[in-house]
């Protein structure tokens, strides 16, 4: 349970830490000018917004808010996504492109996983209502011979539509 709670606590700070890591990784591993443009205009905003959206989808679930812990599916998905983002910060040209594609696929899969979990928790379930007729006012039933009185006065209200008078309904024969 403590692992799930640590991941829950890590989700919001990760939105700030992971983009900063990409910028620091660019500087430390001397990635070059084009990589700097990629980091500055694509990677940092994408990771920041993606992490915030995913974090809000996780926190939208009632069980996560109640337990203050994510599911094991979340632990695995975020671990894989964060590991791919951290590995992108090393900027090694030999494996950078495949890891970038992996990170995009993992992010998309994690998004759909979060939506699925949210829908599964929020979907309407079958609810059966049973009421005792004696508990509902005005719902007295006759349980005897036909025509036997129940002892309950029942009022009848007639609501007339426009153009009609209440007396038009009273004479049925």
PDB file of C-alpha atoms in Angstrom:
ATOM      1  CA  UNK A   1       0.000   0.000   0.000  1.00  0.00           C
ATOM      2  CA  UNK A   2       2.865   2.390   0.707  1.00  0.00           C
ATOM      3  CA  UNK A   3       4.091   2.117  -2.915  1.00  0.00           C
ATOM      4  CA  UNK A   4       0.662   3.113  -4.206  1.00  0.00           C
ATOM      5  CA  UNK A   5       0.567   6.072  -1.804  1.00  0.00           C
ATOM      6  CA  UNK A   6       4.041   7.229  -2.813  1.00  0.00           C
ATOM      7  CA  UNK A   7       3.010   7.188  -6.480  1.00  0.00           C
ATOM      8  CA  UNK A   8      -0.136   9.153  -5.562  1.00  0.00           C
ATOM      9  CA  UNK A   9       1.979  11.789  -3.821  1.00  0.00           C
ATOM     10  CA  UNK A  10       4.460  11.868  -6.735  1.00  0.00           C
ATOM     11  CA  UNK A  11       1.944  12.596  -9.517  1.00  0.00           C
ATOM     12  CA  UNK A  12       1.673  16.396  -9.150  1.00  0.00           C
ATOM     13  CA  UNK A  13       5.381  17.047  -8.432  1.00  0.00           C
ATOM     14  CA  UNK A  14       6.224  14.871 -11.449  1.00  0.00           C
ATOM     15  CA  UNK A  15       4.530  17.439 -13.689  1.00  0.00           C
ATOM     16  CA  UNK A  16       7.260  19.894 -12.691  1.00  0.00           C
ATOM     17  CA  UNK A  17      10.243  17.605 -12.110  1.00  0.00           C
ATOM     18  CA  UNK A  18      10.127  15.610 -15.360  1.00  0.00           C
ATOM     19  CA  UNK A  19      10.164  18.635 -17.711  1.00  0.00           C
ATOM     20  CA  UNK A  20      13.016  20.155 -15.705  1.00  0.00           C
ATOM     21  CA  UNK A  21      14.906  16.865 -16.055  1.00  0.00           C
ATOM     22  CA  UNK A  22      14.589  17.063 -19.843  1.00  0.00           C
ATOM     23  CA  UNK A  23      16.111  20.550 -19.794  1.00  0.00           C
ATOM     24  CA  UNK A  24      18.903  19.509 -17.414  1.00  0.00           C
ATOM     25  CA  UNK A  25      19.557  16.384 -19.487  1.00  0.00           C
ATOM     26  CA  UNK A  26      19.915  18.502 -22.606  1.00  0.00           C
ATOM     27  CA  UNK A  27      22.527  20.668 -20.866  1.00  0.00           C
ATOM     28  CA  UNK A  28      24.449  17.840 -19.207  1.00  0.00           C
ATOM     29  CA  UNK A  29      24.573  15.477 -22.183  1.00  0.00           C
ATOM     30  CA  UNK A  30      25.288  18.216 -24.761  1.00  0.00           C
ATOM     31  CA  UNK A  31      22.396  17.341 -27.046  1.00  0.00           C
ATOM     32  CA  UNK A  32      22.758  20.297 -29.420  1.00  0.00           C
ATOM     33  CA  UNK A  33      20.676  23.160 -30.737  1.00  0.00           C
ATOM     34  CA  UNK A  34      17.899  21.226 -32.453  1.00  0.00           C
ATOM     35  CA  UNK A  35      17.370  19.150 -29.330  1.00  0.00           C
ATOM     36  CA  UNK A  36      17.139  22.376 -27.316  1.00  0.00           C
ATOM     37  CA  UNK A  37      14.340  23.607 -29.579  1.00  0.00           C
ATOM     38  CA  UNK A  38      12.596  20.244 -29.252  1.00  0.00           C
ATOM     39  CA  UNK A  39      12.948  20.311 -25.461  1.00  0.00           C
ATOM     40  CA  UNK A  40      11.858  23.905 -25.079  1.00  0.00           C
ATOM     41  CA  UNK A  41       8.858  23.994 -27.420  1.00  0.00           C
ATOM     42  CA  UNK A  42       7.598  20.405 -27.547  1.00  0.00           C
ATOM     43  CA  UNK A  43       8.854  18.186 -24.748  1.00  0.00           C
ATOM     44  CA  UNK A  44       8.485  20.469 -21.737  1.00  0.00           C
ATOM     45  CA  UNK A  45       4.912  21.622 -22.509  1.00  0.00           C
ATOM     46  CA  UNK A  46       3.824  18.129 -23.587  1.00  0.00           C
ATOM     47  CA  UNK A  47       5.171  16.368 -20.518  1.00  0.00           C
ATOM     48  CA  UNK A  48       3.851  19.080 -18.194  1.00  0.00           C
ATOM     49  CA  UNK A  49       0.317  19.117 -19.620  1.00  0.00           C
ATOM     50  CA  UNK A  50       0.205  15.358 -20.127  1.00  0.00           C
ATOM     51  CA  UNK A  51       1.243  14.671 -16.554  1.00  0.00           C
ATOM     52  CA  UNK A  52      -1.279  17.174 -15.183  1.00  0.00           C
ATOM     53  CA  UNK A  53      -4.118  15.724 -17.249  1.00  0.00           C
ATOM     54  CA  UNK A  54      -3.248  12.165 -16.261  1.00  0.00           C
ATOM     55  CA  UNK A  55      -2.920  13.176 -12.611  1.00  0.00           C
ATOM     56  CA  UNK A  56      -6.338  14.817 -12.659  1.00  0.00           C
ATOM     57  CA  UNK A  57      -7.872  11.743 -14.284  1.00  0.00           C
ATOM     58  CA  UNK A  58      -6.375   9.604 -11.529  1.00  0.00           C
ATOM     59  CA  UNK A  59      -7.550  11.943  -8.778  1.00  0.00           C
ATOM     60  CA  UNK A  60     -11.054  12.075 -10.261  1.00  0.00           C
ATOM     61  CA  UNK A  61     -11.666   8.504  -9.141  1.00  0.00           C
ATOM     62  CA  UNK A  62     -13.445   8.118  -5.827  1.00  0.00           C
ATOM     63  CA  UNK A  63     -11.367   5.187  -4.634  1.00  0.00           C
ATOM     64  CA  UNK A  64      -8.135   7.095  -5.219  1.00  0.00           C
ATOM     65  CA  UNK A  65      -9.405  10.093  -3.252  1.00  0.00           C
ATOM     66  CA  UNK A  66     -10.697   7.900  -0.428  1.00  0.00           C
ATOM     67  CA  UNK A  67      -7.569   5.748  -0.068  1.00  0.00           C
ATOM     68  CA  UNK A  68      -5.102   8.449  -1.179  1.00  0.00           C
ATOM     69  CA  UNK A  69      -3.455   5.679  -3.194  1.00  0.00           C
ATOM     70  CA  UNK A  70      -3.460   4.801  -6.884  1.00  0.00           C
ATOM     71  CA  UNK A  71      -4.225   1.382  -8.334  1.00  0.00           C
ATOM     72  CA  UNK A  72      -1.544  -1.122  -9.278  1.00  0.00           C
ATOM     73  CA  UNK A  73      -2.388  -0.458 -12.938  1.00  0.00           C
ATOM     74  CA  UNK A  74      -1.505   3.190 -12.321  1.00  0.00           C
ATOM     75  CA  UNK A  75       1.755   2.242 -10.628  1.00  0.00           C
ATOM     76  CA  UNK A  76       2.841   0.167 -13.616  1.00  0.00           C
ATOM     77  CA  UNK A  77       1.696   2.658 -16.229  1.00  0.00           C
ATOM     78  CA  UNK A  78       3.269   5.695 -14.599  1.00  0.00           C
ATOM     79  CA  UNK A  79       6.478   3.806 -13.825  1.00  0.00           C
ATOM     80  CA  UNK A  80       6.856   2.852 -17.490  1.00  0.00           C
ATOM     81  CA  UNK A  81       5.999   6.343 -18.734  1.00  0.00           C
ATOM     82  CA  UNK A  82       8.270   8.139 -16.273  1.00  0.00           C
ATOM     83  CA  UNK A  83      11.130   5.748 -17.000  1.00  0.00           C
ATOM     84  CA  UNK A  84      10.802   6.468 -20.716  1.00  0.00           C
ATOM     85  CA  UNK A  85      10.791  10.230 -20.070  1.00  0.00           C
ATOM     86  CA  UNK A  86      13.856   9.984 -17.834  1.00  0.00           C
ATOM     87  CA  UNK A  87      15.660   7.915 -20.462  1.00  0.00           C
ATOM     88  CA  UNK A  88      14.825  10.553 -23.095  1.00  0.00           C
ATOM     89  CA  UNK A  89      16.741  13.073 -20.976  1.00  0.00           C
ATOM     90  CA  UNK A  90      20.002  11.212 -21.611  1.00  0.00           C
ATOM     91  CA  UNK A  91      19.877  12.168 -25.325  1.00  0.00           C
ATOM     92  CA  UNK A  92      21.771   9.209 -26.740  1.00  0.00           C
ATOM     93  CA  UNK A  93      21.243   9.226 -30.534  1.00  0.00           C
ATOM     94  CA  UNK A  94      21.581   5.429 -30.740  1.00  0.00           C
ATOM     95  CA  UNK A  95      18.286   4.735 -28.973  1.00  0.00           C
ATOM     96  CA  UNK A  96      16.594   8.129 -28.568  1.00  0.00           C
ATOM     97  CA  UNK A  97      14.055   7.767 -31.429  1.00  0.00           C
ATOM     98  CA  UNK A  98      12.702   4.338 -30.387  1.00  0.00           C
ATOM     99  CA  UNK A  99      12.383   5.504 -26.788  1.00  0.00           C
ATOM    100  CA  UNK A 100      10.543   8.608 -27.992  1.00  0.00           C
ATOM    101  CA  UNK A 101       8.042   6.459 -29.892  1.00  0.00           C
ATOM    102  CA  UNK A 102       7.697   4.193 -26.849  1.00  0.00           C
ATOM    103  CA  UNK A 103       7.046   7.200 -24.595  1.00  0.00           C
ATOM    104  CA  UNK A 104       4.300   8.431 -26.922  1.00  0.00           C
ATOM    105  CA  UNK A 105       2.627   5.025 -27.054  1.00  0.00           C
ATOM    106  CA  UNK A 106       2.865   4.596 -23.300  1.00  0.00           C
ATOM    107  CA  UNK A 107       1.384   8.068 -22.736  1.00  0.00           C
ATOM    108  CA  UNK A 108      -1.542   7.286 -25.051  1.00  0.00           C
ATOM    109  CA  UNK A 109      -2.073   3.897 -23.411  1.00  0.00           C
ATOM    110  CA  UNK A 110      -1.916   5.435 -19.955  1.00  0.00           C
ATOM    111  CA  UNK A 111      -4.497   8.039 -20.968  1.00  0.00           C
ATOM    112  CA  UNK A 112      -6.915   5.325 -22.109  1.00  0.00           C
ATOM    113  CA  UNK A 113      -6.175   3.256 -19.008  1.00  0.00           C
ATOM    114  CA  UNK A 114      -7.098   6.201 -16.790  1.00  0.00           C
ATOM    115  CA  UNK A 115     -10.291   6.843 -18.736  1.00  0.00           C
ATOM    116  CA  UNK A 116     -11.215   3.152 -18.514  1.00  0.00           C
ATOM    117  CA  UNK A 117     -10.648   3.066 -14.756  1.00  0.00           C
ATOM    118  CA  UNK A 118     -12.607   6.284 -14.278  1.00  0.00           C
ATOM    119  CA  UNK A 119     -15.488   4.973 -16.363  1.00  0.00           C
ATOM    120  CA  UNK A 120     -15.456   1.630 -14.567  1.00  0.00           C
ATOM    121  CA  UNK A 121     -15.803   3.361 -11.209  1.00  0.00           C
ATOM    122  CA  UNK A 122     -18.334   5.946 -12.330  1.00  0.00           C
ATOM    123  CA  UNK A 123     -20.579   3.821 -14.525  1.00  0.00           C
ATOM    124  CA  UNK A 124     -24.147   3.441 -13.385  1.00  0.00           C
ATOM    125  CA  UNK A 125     -24.897   0.205 -11.642  1.00  0.00           C
ATOM    126  CA  UNK A 126     -28.200  -1.575 -11.382  1.00  0.00           C
ATOM    127  CA  UNK A 127     -30.143  -0.358  -8.399  1.00  0.00           C
ATOM    128  CA  UNK A 128     -33.231  -2.094  -7.122  1.00  0.00           C
ATOM    129  CA  UNK A 129     -35.669  -0.187  -4.977  1.00  0.00           C
ATOM    130  CA  UNK A 130     -38.187  -1.944  -2.810  1.00  0.00           C
ATOM    131  CA  UNK A 131     -40.632   0.031  -0.778  1.00  0.00           C
ATOM    132  CA  UNK A 132     -43.240  -0.985   1.695  1.00  0.00           C
ATOM    133  CA  UNK A 133     -46.563   0.363   0.391  1.00  0.00           C
ATOM    134  CA  UNK A 134     -47.658   1.240   3.911  1.00  0.00           C
ATOM    135  CA  UNK A 135     -44.604   3.503   4.301  1.00  0.00           C
ATOM    136  CA  UNK A 136     -45.609   5.698   1.359  1.00  0.00           C
ATOM    137  CA  UNK A 137     -48.312   8.269   2.228  1.00  0.00           C
ATOM    138  CA  UNK A 138     -51.436   7.902   0.127  1.00  0.00           C
ATOM    139  CA  UNK A 139     -50.460   4.500  -1.222  1.00  0.00           C
ATOM    140  CA  UNK A 140     -52.891   2.439   0.812  1.00  0.00           C
ATOM    141  CA  UNK A 141     -53.986  -0.791  -0.801  1.00  0.00           C
ATOM    142  CA  UNK A 142     -57.056  -2.855  -0.196  1.00  0.00           C
ATOM    143  CA  UNK A 143     -56.312  -6.324   1.001  1.00  0.00           C
ATOM    144  CA  UNK A 144     -59.663  -7.753   1.498  1.00  0.00           C
ATOM    145  CA  UNK A 145     -62.900  -8.001  -0.305  1.00  0.00           C
ATOM    146  CA  UNK A 146     -63.563  -5.744  -3.265  1.00  0.00           C
ATOM    147  CA  UNK A 147     -65.299  -2.552  -2.215  1.00  0.00           C
ATOM    148  CA  UNK A 148     -64.007  -2.774   1.356  1.00  0.00           C
ATOM    149  CA  UNK A 149     -62.841   0.547   2.748  1.00  0.00           C
ATOM    150  CA  UNK A 150     -59.273   0.960   3.944  1.00  0.00           C
ATOM    151  CA  UNK A 151     -60.094   3.752   6.346  1.00  0.00           C
ATOM    152  CA  UNK A 152     -57.835   6.206   4.506  1.00  0.00           C
ATOM    153  CA  UNK A 153     -59.378   9.334   3.019  1.00  0.00           C
ATOM    154  CA  UNK A 154     -58.161   9.781  -0.512  1.00  0.00           C
ATOM    155  CA  UNK A 155     -58.342  13.213  -2.090  1.00  0.00           C
ATOM    156  CA  UNK A 156     -58.832  13.593  -5.793  1.00  0.00           C
ATOM    157  CA  UNK A 157     -57.457  16.650  -7.483  1.00  0.00           C
ATOM    158  CA  UNK A 158     -58.564  17.691 -10.944  1.00  0.00           C
ATOM    159  CA  UNK A 159     -56.211  19.929 -12.855  1.00  0.00           C
ATOM    160  CA  UNK A 160     -57.941  21.618 -15.755  1.00  0.00           C
ATOM    161  CA  UNK A 161     -56.115  22.519 -18.917  1.00  0.00           C
ATOM    162  CA  UNK A 162     -56.508  26.006 -20.345  1.00  0.00           C
ATOM    163  CA  UNK A 163     -59.926  26.634 -21.860  1.00  0.00           C
ATOM    164  CA  UNK A 164     -61.690  23.956 -19.796  1.00  0.00           C
ATOM    165  CA  UNK A 165     -63.565  24.412 -16.587  1.00  0.00           C
ATOM    166  CA  UNK A 166     -63.449  21.931 -13.740  1.00  0.00           C
ATOM    167  CA  UNK A 167     -67.162  21.227 -14.078  1.00  0.00           C
ATOM    168  CA  UNK A 168     -66.703  19.764 -17.564  1.00  0.00           C
ATOM    169  CA  UNK A 169     -65.198  16.568 -16.133  1.00  0.00           C
ATOM    170  CA  UNK A 170     -67.662  15.881 -13.331  1.00  0.00           C
ATOM    171  CA  UNK A 171     -70.587  14.424 -15.267  1.00  0.00           C
ATOM    172  CA  UNK A 172     -69.753  10.998 -16.497  1.00  0.00           C
ATOM    173  CA  UNK A 173     -72.404   8.553 -16.631  1.00  0.00           C
TER     174      UNK A 173
END
